PDB file of N, CA and C in Angstrom:
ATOM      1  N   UNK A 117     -14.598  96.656-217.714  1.00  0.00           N
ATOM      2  CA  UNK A 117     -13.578  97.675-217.543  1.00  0.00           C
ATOM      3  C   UNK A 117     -13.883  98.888-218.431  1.00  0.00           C
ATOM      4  N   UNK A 118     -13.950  98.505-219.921  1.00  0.00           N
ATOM      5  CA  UNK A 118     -14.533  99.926-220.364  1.00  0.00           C
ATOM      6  C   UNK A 118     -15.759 100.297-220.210  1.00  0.00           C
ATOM      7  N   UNK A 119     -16.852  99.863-219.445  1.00  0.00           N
ATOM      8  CA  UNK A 119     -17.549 100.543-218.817  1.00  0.00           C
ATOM      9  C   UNK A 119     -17.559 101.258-217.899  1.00  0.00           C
ATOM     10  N   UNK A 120     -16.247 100.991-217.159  1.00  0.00           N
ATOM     11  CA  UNK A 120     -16.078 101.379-215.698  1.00  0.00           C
ATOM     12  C   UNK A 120     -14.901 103.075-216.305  1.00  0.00           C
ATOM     13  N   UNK A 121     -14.585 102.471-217.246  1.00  0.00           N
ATOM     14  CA  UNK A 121     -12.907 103.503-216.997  1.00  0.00           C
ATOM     15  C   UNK A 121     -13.210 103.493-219.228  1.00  0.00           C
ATOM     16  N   UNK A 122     -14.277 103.810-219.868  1.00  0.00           N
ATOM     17  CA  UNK A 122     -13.797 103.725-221.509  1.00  0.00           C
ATOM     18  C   UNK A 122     -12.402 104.575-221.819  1.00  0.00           C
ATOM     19  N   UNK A 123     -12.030 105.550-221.201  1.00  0.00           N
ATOM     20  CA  UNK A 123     -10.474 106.297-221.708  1.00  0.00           C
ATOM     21  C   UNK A 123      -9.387 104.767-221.903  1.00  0.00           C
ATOM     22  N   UNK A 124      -9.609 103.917-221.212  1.00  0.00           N
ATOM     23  CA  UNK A 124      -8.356 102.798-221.294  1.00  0.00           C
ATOM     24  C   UNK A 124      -8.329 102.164-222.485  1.00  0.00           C
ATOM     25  N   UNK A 125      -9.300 102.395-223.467  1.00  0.00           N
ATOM     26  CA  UNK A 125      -9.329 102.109-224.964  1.00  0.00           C
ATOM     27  C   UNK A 125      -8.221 103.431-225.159  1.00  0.00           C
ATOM     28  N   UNK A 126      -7.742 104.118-224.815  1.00  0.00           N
ATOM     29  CA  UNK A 126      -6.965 104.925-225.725  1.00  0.00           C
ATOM     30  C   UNK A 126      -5.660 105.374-224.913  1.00  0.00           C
ATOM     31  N   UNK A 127      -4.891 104.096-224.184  1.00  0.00           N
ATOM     32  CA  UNK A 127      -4.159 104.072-222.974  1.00  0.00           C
ATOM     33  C   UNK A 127      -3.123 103.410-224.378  1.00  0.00           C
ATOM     34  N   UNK A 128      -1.534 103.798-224.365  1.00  0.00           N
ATOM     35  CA  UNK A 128      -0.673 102.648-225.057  1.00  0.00           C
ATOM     36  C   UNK A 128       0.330 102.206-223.818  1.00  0.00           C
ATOM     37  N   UNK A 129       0.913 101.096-224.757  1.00  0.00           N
ATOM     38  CA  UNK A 129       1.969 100.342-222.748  1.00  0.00           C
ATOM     39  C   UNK A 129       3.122 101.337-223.730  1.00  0.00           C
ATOM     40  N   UNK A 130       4.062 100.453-223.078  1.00  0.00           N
ATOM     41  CA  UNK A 130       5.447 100.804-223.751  1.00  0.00           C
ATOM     42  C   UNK A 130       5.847 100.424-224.570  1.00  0.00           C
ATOM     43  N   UNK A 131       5.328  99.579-225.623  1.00  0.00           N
ATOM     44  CA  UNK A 131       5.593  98.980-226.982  1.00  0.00           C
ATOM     45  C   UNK A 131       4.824  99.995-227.613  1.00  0.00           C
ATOM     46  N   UNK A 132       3.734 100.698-227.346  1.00  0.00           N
ATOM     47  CA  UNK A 132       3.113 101.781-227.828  1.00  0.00           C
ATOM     48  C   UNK A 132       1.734 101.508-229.102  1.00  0.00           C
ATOM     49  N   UNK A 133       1.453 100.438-227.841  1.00  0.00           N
ATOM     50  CA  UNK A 133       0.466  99.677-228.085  1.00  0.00           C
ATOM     51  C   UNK A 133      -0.941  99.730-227.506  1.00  0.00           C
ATOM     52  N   UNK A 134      -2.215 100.288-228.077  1.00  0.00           N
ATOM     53  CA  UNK A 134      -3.125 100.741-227.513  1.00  0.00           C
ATOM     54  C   UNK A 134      -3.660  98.950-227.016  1.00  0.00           C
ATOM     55  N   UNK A 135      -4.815  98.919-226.281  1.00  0.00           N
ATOM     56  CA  UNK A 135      -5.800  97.604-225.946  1.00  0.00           C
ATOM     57  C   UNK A 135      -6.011  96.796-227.260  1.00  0.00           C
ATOM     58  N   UNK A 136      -6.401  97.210-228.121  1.00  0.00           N
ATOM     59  CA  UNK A 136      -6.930  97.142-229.549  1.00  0.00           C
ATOM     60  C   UNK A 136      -5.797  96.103-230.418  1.00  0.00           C
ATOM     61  N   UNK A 137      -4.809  96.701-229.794  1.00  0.00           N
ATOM     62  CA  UNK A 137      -3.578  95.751-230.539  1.00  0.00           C
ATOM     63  C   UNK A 137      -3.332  94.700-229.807  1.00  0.00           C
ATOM     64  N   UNK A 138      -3.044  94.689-228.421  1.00  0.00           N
ATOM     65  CA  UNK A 138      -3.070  93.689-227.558  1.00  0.00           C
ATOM     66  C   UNK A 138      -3.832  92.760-227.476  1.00  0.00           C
ATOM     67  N   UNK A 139      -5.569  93.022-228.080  1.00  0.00           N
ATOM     68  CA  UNK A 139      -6.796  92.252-227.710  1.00  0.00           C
ATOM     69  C   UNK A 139      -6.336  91.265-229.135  1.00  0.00           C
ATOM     70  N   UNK A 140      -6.011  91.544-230.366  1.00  0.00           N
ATOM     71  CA  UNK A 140      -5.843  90.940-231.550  1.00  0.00           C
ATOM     72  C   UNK A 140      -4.778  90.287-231.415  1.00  0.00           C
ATOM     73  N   UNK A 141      -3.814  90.441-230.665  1.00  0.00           N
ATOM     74  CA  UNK A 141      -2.561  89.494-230.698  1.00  0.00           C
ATOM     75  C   UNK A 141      -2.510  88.499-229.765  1.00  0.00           C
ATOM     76  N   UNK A 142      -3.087  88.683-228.664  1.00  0.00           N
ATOM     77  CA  UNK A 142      -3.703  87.309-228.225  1.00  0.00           C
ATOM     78  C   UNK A 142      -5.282  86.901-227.738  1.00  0.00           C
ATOM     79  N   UNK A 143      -5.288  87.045-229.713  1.00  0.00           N
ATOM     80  CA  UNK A 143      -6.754  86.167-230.171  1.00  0.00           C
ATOM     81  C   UNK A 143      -7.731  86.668-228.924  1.00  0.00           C
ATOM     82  N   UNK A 144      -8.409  87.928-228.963  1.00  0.00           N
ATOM     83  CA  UNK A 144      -9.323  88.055-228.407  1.00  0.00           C
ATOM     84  C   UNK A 144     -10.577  87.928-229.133  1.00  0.00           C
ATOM     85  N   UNK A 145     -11.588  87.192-228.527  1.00  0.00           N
ATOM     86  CA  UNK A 145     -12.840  87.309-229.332  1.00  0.00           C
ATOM     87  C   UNK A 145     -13.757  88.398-230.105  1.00  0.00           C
ATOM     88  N   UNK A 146     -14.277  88.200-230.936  1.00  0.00           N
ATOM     89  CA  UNK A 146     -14.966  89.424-232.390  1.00  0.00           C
ATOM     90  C   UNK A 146     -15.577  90.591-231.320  1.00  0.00           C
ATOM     91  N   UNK A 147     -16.115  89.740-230.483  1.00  0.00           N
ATOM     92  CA  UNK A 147     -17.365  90.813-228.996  1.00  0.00           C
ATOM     93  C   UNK A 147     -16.352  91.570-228.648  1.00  0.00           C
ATOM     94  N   UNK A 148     -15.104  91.298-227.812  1.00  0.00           N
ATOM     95  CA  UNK A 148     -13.998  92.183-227.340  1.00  0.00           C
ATOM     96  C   UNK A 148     -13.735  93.039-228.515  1.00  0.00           C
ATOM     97  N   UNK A 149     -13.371  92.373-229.391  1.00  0.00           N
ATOM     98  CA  UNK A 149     -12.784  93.416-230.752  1.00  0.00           C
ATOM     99  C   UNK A 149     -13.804  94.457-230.792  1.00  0.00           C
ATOM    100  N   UNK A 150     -14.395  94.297-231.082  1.00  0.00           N
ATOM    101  CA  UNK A 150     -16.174  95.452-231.502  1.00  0.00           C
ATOM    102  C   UNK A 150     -16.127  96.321-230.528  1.00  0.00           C
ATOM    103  N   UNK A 151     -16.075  95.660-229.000  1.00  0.00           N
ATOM    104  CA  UNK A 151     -16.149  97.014-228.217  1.00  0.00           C
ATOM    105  C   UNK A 151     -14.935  97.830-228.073  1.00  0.00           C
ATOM    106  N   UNK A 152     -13.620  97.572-227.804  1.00  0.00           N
ATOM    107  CA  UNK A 152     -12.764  97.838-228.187  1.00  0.00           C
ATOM    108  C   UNK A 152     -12.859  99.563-229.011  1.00  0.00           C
ATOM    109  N   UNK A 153     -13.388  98.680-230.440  1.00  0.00           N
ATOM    110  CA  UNK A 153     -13.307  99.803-231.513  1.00  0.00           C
ATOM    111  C   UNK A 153     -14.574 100.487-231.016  1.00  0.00           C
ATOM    112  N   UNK A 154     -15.508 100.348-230.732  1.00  0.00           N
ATOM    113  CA  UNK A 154     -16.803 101.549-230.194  1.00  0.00           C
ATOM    114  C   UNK A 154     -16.063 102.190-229.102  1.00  0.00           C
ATOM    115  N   UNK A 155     -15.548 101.857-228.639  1.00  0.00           N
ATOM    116  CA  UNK A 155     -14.914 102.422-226.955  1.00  0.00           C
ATOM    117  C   UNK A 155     -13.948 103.755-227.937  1.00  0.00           C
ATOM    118  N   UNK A 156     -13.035 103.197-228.845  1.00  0.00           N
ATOM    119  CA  UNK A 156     -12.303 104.271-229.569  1.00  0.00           C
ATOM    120  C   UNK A 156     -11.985 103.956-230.614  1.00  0.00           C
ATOM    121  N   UNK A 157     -12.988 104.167-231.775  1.00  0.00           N
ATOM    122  CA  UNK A 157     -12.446 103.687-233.499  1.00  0.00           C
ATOM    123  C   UNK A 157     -11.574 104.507-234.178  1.00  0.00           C
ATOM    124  N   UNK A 158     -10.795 105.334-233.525  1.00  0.00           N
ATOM    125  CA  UNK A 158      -9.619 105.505-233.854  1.00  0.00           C
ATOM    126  C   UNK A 158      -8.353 105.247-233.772  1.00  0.00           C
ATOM    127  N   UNK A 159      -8.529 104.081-232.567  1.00  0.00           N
ATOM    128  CA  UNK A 159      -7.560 102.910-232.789  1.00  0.00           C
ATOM    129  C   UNK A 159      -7.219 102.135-234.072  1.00  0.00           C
ATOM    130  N   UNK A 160      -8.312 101.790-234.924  1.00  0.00           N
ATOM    131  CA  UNK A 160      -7.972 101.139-236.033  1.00  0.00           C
ATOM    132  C   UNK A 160      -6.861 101.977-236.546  1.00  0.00           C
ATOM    133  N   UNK A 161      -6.857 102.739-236.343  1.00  0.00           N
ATOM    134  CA  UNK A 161      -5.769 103.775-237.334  1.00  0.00           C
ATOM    135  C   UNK A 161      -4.215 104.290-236.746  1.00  0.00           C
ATOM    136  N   UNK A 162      -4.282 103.591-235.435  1.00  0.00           N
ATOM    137  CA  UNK A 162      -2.859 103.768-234.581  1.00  0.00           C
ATOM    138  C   UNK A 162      -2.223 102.426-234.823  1.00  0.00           C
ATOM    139  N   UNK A 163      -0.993 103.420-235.218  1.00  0.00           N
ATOM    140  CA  UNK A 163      -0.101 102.296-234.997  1.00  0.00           C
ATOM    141  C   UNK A 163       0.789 102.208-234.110  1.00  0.00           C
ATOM    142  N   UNK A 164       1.474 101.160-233.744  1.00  0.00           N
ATOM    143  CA  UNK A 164       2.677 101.160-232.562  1.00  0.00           C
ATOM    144  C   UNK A 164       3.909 101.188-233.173  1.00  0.00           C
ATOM    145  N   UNK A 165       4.592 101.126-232.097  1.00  0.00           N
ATOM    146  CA  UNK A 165       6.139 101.355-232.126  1.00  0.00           C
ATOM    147  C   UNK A 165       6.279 100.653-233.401  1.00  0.00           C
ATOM    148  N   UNK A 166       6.148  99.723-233.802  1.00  0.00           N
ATOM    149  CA  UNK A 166       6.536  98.113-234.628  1.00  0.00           C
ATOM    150  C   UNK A 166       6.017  99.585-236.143  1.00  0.00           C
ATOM    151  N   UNK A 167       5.307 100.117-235.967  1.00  0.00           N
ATOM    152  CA  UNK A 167       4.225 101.169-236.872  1.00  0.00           C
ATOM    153  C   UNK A 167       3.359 100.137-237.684  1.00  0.00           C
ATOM    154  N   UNK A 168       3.039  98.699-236.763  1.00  0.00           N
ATOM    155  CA  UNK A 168       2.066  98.123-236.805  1.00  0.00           C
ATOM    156  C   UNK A 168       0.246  98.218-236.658  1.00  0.00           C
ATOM    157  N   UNK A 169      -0.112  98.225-237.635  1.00  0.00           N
ATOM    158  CA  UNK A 169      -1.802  98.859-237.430  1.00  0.00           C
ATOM    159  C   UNK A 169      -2.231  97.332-236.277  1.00  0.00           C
ATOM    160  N   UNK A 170      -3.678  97.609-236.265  1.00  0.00           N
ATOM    161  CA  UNK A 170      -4.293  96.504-235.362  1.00  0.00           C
ATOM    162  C   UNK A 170      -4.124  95.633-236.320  1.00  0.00           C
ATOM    163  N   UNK A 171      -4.246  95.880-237.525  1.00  0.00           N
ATOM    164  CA  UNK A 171      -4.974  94.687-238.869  1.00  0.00           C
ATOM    165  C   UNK A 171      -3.694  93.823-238.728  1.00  0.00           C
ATOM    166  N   UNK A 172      -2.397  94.743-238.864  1.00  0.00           N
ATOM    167  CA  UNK A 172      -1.335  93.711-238.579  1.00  0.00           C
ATOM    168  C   UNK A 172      -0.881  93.014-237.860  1.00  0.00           C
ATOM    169  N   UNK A 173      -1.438  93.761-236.927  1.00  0.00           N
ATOM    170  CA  UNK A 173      -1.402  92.363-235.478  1.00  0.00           C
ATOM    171  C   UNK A 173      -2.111  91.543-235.596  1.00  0.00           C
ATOM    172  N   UNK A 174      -3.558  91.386-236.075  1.00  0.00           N
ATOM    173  CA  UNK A 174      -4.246  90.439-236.400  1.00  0.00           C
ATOM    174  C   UNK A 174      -3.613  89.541-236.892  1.00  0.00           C
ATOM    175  N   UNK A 175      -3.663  89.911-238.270  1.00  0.00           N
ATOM    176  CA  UNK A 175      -3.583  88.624-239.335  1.00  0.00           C
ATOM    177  C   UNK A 175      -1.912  88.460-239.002  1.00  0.00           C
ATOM    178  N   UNK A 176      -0.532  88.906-238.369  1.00  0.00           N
ATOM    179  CA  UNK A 176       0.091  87.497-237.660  1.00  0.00           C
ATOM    180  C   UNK A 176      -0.121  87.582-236.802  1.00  0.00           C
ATOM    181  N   UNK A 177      -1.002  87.259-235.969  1.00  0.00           N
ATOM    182  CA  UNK A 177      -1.922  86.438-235.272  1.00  0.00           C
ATOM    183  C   UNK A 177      -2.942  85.282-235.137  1.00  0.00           C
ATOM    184  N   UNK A 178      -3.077  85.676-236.565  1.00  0.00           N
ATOM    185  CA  UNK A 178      -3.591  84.119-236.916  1.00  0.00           C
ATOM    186  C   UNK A 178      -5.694  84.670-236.437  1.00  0.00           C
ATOM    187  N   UNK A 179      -5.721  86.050-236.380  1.00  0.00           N
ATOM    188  CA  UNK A 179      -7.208  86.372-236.280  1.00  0.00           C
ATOM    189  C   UNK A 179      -8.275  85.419-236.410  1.00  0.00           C
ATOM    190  N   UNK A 180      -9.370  85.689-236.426  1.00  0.00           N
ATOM    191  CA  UNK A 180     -10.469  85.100-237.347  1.00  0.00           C
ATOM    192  C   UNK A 180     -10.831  85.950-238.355  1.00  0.00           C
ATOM    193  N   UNK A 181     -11.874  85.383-239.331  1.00  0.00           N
ATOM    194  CA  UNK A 181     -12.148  86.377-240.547  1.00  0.00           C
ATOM    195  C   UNK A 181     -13.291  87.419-240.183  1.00  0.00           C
ATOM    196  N   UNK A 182     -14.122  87.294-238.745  1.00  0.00           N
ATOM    197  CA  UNK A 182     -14.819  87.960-237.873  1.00  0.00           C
ATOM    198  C   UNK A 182     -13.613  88.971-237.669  1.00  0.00           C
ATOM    199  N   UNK A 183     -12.858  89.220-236.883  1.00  0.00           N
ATOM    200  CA  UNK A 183     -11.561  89.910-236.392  1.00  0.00           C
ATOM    201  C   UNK A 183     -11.706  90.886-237.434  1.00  0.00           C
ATOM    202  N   UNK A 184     -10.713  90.391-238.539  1.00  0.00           N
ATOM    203  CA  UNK A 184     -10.380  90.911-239.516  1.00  0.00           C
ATOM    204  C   UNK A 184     -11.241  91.691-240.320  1.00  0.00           C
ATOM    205  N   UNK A 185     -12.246  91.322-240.412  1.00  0.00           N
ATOM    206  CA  UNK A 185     -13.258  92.146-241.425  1.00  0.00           C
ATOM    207  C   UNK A 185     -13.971  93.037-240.728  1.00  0.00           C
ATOM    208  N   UNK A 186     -14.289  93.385-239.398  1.00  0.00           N
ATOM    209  CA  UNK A 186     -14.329  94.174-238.195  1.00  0.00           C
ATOM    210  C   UNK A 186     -13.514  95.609-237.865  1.00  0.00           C
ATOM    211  N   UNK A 187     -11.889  94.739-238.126  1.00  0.00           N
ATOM    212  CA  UNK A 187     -10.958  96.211-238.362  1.00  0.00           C
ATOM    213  C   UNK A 187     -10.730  96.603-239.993  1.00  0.00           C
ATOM    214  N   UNK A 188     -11.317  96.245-241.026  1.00  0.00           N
ATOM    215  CA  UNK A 188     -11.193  96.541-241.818  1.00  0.00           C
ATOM    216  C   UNK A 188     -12.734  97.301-241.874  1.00  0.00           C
ATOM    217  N   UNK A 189     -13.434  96.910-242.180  1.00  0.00           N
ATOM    218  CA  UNK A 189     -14.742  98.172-241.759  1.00  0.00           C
ATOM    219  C   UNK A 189     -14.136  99.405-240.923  1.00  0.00           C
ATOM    220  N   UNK A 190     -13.536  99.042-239.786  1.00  0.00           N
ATOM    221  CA  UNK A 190     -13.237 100.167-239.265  1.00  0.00           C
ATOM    222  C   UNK A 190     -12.552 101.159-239.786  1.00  0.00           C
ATOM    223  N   UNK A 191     -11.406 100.699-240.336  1.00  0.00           N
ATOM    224  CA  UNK A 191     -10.500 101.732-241.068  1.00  0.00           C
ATOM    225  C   UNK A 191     -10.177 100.598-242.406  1.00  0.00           C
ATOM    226  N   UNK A 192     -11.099 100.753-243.526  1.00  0.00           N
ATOM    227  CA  UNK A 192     -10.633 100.335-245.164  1.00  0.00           C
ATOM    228  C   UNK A 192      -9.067 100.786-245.103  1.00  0.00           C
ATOM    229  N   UNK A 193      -8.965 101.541-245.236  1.00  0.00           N
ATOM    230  CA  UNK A 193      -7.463 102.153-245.732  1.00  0.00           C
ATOM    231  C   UNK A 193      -6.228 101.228-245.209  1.00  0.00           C
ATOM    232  N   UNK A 194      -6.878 100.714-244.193  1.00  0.00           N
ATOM    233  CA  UNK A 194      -5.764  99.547-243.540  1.00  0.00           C
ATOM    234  C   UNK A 194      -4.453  98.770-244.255  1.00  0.00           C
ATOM    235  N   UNK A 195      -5.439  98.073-244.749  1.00  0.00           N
ATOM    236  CA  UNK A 195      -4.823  97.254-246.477  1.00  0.00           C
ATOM    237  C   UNK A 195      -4.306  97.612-246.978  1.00  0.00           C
ATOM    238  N   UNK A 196      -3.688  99.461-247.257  1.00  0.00           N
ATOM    239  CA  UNK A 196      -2.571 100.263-247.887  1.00  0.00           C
ATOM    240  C   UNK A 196      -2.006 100.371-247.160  1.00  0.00           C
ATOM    241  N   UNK A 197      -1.875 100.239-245.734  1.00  0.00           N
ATOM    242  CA  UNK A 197      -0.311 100.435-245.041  1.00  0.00           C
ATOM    243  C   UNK A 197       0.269  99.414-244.984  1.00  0.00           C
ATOM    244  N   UNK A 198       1.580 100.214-244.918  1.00  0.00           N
ATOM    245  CA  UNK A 198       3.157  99.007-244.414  1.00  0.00           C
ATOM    246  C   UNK A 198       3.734  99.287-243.022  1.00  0.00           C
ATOM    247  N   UNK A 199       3.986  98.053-242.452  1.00  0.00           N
ATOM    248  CA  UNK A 199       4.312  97.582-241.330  1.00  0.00           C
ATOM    249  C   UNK A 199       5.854  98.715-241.471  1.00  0.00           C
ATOM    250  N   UNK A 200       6.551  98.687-240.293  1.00  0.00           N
ATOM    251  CA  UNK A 200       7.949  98.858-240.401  1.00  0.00           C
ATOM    252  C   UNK A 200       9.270  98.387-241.061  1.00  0.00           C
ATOM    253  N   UNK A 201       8.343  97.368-241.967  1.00  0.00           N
ATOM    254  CA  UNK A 201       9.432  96.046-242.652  1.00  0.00           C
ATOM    255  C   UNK A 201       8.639  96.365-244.240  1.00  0.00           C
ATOM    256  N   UNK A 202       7.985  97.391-244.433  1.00  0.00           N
ATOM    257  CA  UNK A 202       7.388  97.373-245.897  1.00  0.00           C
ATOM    258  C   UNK A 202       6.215  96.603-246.281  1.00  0.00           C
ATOM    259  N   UNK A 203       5.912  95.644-245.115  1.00  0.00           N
ATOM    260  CA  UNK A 203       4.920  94.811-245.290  1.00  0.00           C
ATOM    261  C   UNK A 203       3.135  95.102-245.266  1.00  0.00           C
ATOM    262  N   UNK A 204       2.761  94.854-245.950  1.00  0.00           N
ATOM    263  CA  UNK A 204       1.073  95.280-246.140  1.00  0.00           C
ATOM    264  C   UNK A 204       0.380  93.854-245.220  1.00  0.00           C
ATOM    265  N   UNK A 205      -0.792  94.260-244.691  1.00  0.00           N
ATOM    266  CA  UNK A 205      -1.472  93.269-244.045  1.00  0.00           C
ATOM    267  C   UNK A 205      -1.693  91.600-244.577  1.00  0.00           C
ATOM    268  N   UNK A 206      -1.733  92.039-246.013  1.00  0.00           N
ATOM    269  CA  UNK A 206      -1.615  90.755-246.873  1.00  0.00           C
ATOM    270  C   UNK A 206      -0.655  89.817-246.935  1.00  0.00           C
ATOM    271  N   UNK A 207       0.998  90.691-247.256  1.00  0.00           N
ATOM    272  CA  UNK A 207       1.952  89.672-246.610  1.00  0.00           C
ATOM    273  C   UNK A 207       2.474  89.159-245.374  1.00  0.00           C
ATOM    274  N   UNK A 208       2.056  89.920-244.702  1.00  0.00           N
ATOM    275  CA  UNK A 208       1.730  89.618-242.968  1.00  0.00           C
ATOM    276  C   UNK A 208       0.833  88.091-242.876  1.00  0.00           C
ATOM    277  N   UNK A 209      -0.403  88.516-243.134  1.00  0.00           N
ATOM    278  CA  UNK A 209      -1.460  87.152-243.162  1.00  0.00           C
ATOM    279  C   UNK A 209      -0.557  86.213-244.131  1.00  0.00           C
ATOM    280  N   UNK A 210      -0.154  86.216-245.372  1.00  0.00           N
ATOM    281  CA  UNK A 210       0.747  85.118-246.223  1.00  0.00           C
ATOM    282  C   UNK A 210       1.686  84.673-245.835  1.00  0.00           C
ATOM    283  N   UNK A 211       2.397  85.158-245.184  1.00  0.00           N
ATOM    284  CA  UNK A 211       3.796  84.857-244.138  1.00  0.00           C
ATOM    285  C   UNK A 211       3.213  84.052-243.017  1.00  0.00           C
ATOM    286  N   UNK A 212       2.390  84.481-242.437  1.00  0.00           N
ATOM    287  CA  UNK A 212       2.374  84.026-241.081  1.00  0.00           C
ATOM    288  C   UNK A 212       0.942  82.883-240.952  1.00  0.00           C
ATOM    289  N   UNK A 213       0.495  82.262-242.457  1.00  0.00           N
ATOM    290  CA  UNK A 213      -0.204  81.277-242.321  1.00  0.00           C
ATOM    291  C   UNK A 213      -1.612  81.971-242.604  1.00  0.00           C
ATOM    292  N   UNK A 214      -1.962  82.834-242.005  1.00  0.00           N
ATOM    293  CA  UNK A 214      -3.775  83.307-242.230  1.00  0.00           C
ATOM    294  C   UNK A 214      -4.532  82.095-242.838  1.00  0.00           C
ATOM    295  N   UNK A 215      -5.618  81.966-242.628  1.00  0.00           N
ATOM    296  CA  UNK A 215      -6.580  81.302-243.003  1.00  0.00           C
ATOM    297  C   UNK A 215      -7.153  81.988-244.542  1.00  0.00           C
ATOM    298  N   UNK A 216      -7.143  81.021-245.611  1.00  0.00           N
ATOM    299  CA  UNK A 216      -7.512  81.421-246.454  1.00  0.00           C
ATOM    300  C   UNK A 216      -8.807  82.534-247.069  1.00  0.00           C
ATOM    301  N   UNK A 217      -9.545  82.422-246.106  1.00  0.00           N
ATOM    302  CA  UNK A 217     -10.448  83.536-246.108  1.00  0.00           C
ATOM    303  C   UNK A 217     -10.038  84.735-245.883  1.00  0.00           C
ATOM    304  N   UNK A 218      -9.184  84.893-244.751  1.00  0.00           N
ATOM    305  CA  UNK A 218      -8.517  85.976-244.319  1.00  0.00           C
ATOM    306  C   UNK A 218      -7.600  86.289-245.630  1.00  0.00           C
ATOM    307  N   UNK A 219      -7.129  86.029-245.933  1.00  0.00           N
ATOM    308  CA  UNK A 219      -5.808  86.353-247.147  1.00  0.00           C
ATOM    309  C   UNK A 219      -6.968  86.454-248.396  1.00  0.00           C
ATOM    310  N   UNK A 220      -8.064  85.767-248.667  1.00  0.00           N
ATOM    311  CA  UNK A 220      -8.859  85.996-249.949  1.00  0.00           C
ATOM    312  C   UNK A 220      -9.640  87.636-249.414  1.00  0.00           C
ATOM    313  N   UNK A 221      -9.912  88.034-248.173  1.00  0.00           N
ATOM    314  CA  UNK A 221     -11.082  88.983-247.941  1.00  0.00           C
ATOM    315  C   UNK A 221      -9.632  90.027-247.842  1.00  0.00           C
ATOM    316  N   UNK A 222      -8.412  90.186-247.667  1.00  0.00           N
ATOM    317  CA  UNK A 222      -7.243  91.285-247.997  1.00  0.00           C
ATOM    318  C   UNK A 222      -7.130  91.439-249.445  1.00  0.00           C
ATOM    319  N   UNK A 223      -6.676  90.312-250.224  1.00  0.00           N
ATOM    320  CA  UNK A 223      -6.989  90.301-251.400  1.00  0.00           C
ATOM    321  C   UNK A 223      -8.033  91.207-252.221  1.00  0.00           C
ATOM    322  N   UNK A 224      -8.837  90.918-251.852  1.00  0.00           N
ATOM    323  CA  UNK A 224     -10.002  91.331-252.632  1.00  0.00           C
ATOM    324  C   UNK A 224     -10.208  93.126-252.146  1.00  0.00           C
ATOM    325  N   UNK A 225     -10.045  93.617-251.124  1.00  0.00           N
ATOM    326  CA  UNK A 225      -9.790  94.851-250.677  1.00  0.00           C
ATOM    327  C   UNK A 225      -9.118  95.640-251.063  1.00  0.00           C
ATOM    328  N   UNK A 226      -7.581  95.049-251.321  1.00  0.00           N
ATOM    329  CA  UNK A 226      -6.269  96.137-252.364  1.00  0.00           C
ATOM    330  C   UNK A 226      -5.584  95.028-252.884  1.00  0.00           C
ATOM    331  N   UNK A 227      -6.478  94.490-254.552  1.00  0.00           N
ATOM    332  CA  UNK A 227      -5.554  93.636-255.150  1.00  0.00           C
ATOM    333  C   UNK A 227      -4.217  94.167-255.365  1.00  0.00           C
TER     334      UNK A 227
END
């Protein structure tokens, strides 16, 4: 599809949610993620309605540490935003279970 049509990397629905957020919230694989962000790496940096980044959809999502360290390359700065609830990607992943790698590789980004 983004070969056929790449603008649909930068399409949001009505939650105001680009592909990018959608592909991370139901667990799309690291390959999808990657193209995704080549198709438009300025998705890492949109947020939706929720004023959820991708990173936060990830990690409650339960990502992989592939996922995660993917949109964090993409946009570092990630790890300093807050969700609509004040929440940083870190207590997102701590709340919602993350895999310890995931919560050690946020960690280590913006102790």
């Amino acid at each position: 599809l983004l070969q056929a049509y790449p603008e649909a990397a930068k399409e949001k629905d009505g939650g105001g949610k680009l592909p990018l957020h959608r592909a991370v919230e139901y667990g799309a694989s690291g390959a999808v993620v990657l193209a995704l962000l080549q198709a438009y790496p300025e998705a890492s940096k949109e947020k939706d309605r929720g004023r959820g980044l991708p990173l936060h959809r990830a990690v409650l999502s339960g990502a992989s540490e592939a996922v995660v360290a993917a949109l964090q390359q993409a946009y570092p700065e990630a790890v300093k935003e807050k969700d609509e609830d004040g929440r940083l990607p870190l207590h997102c992943a701590v709340e919602y279970g993350a895999s310890e790698a995931v919560v050690l590789a946020l960690q280590q980004a913006y102790p």
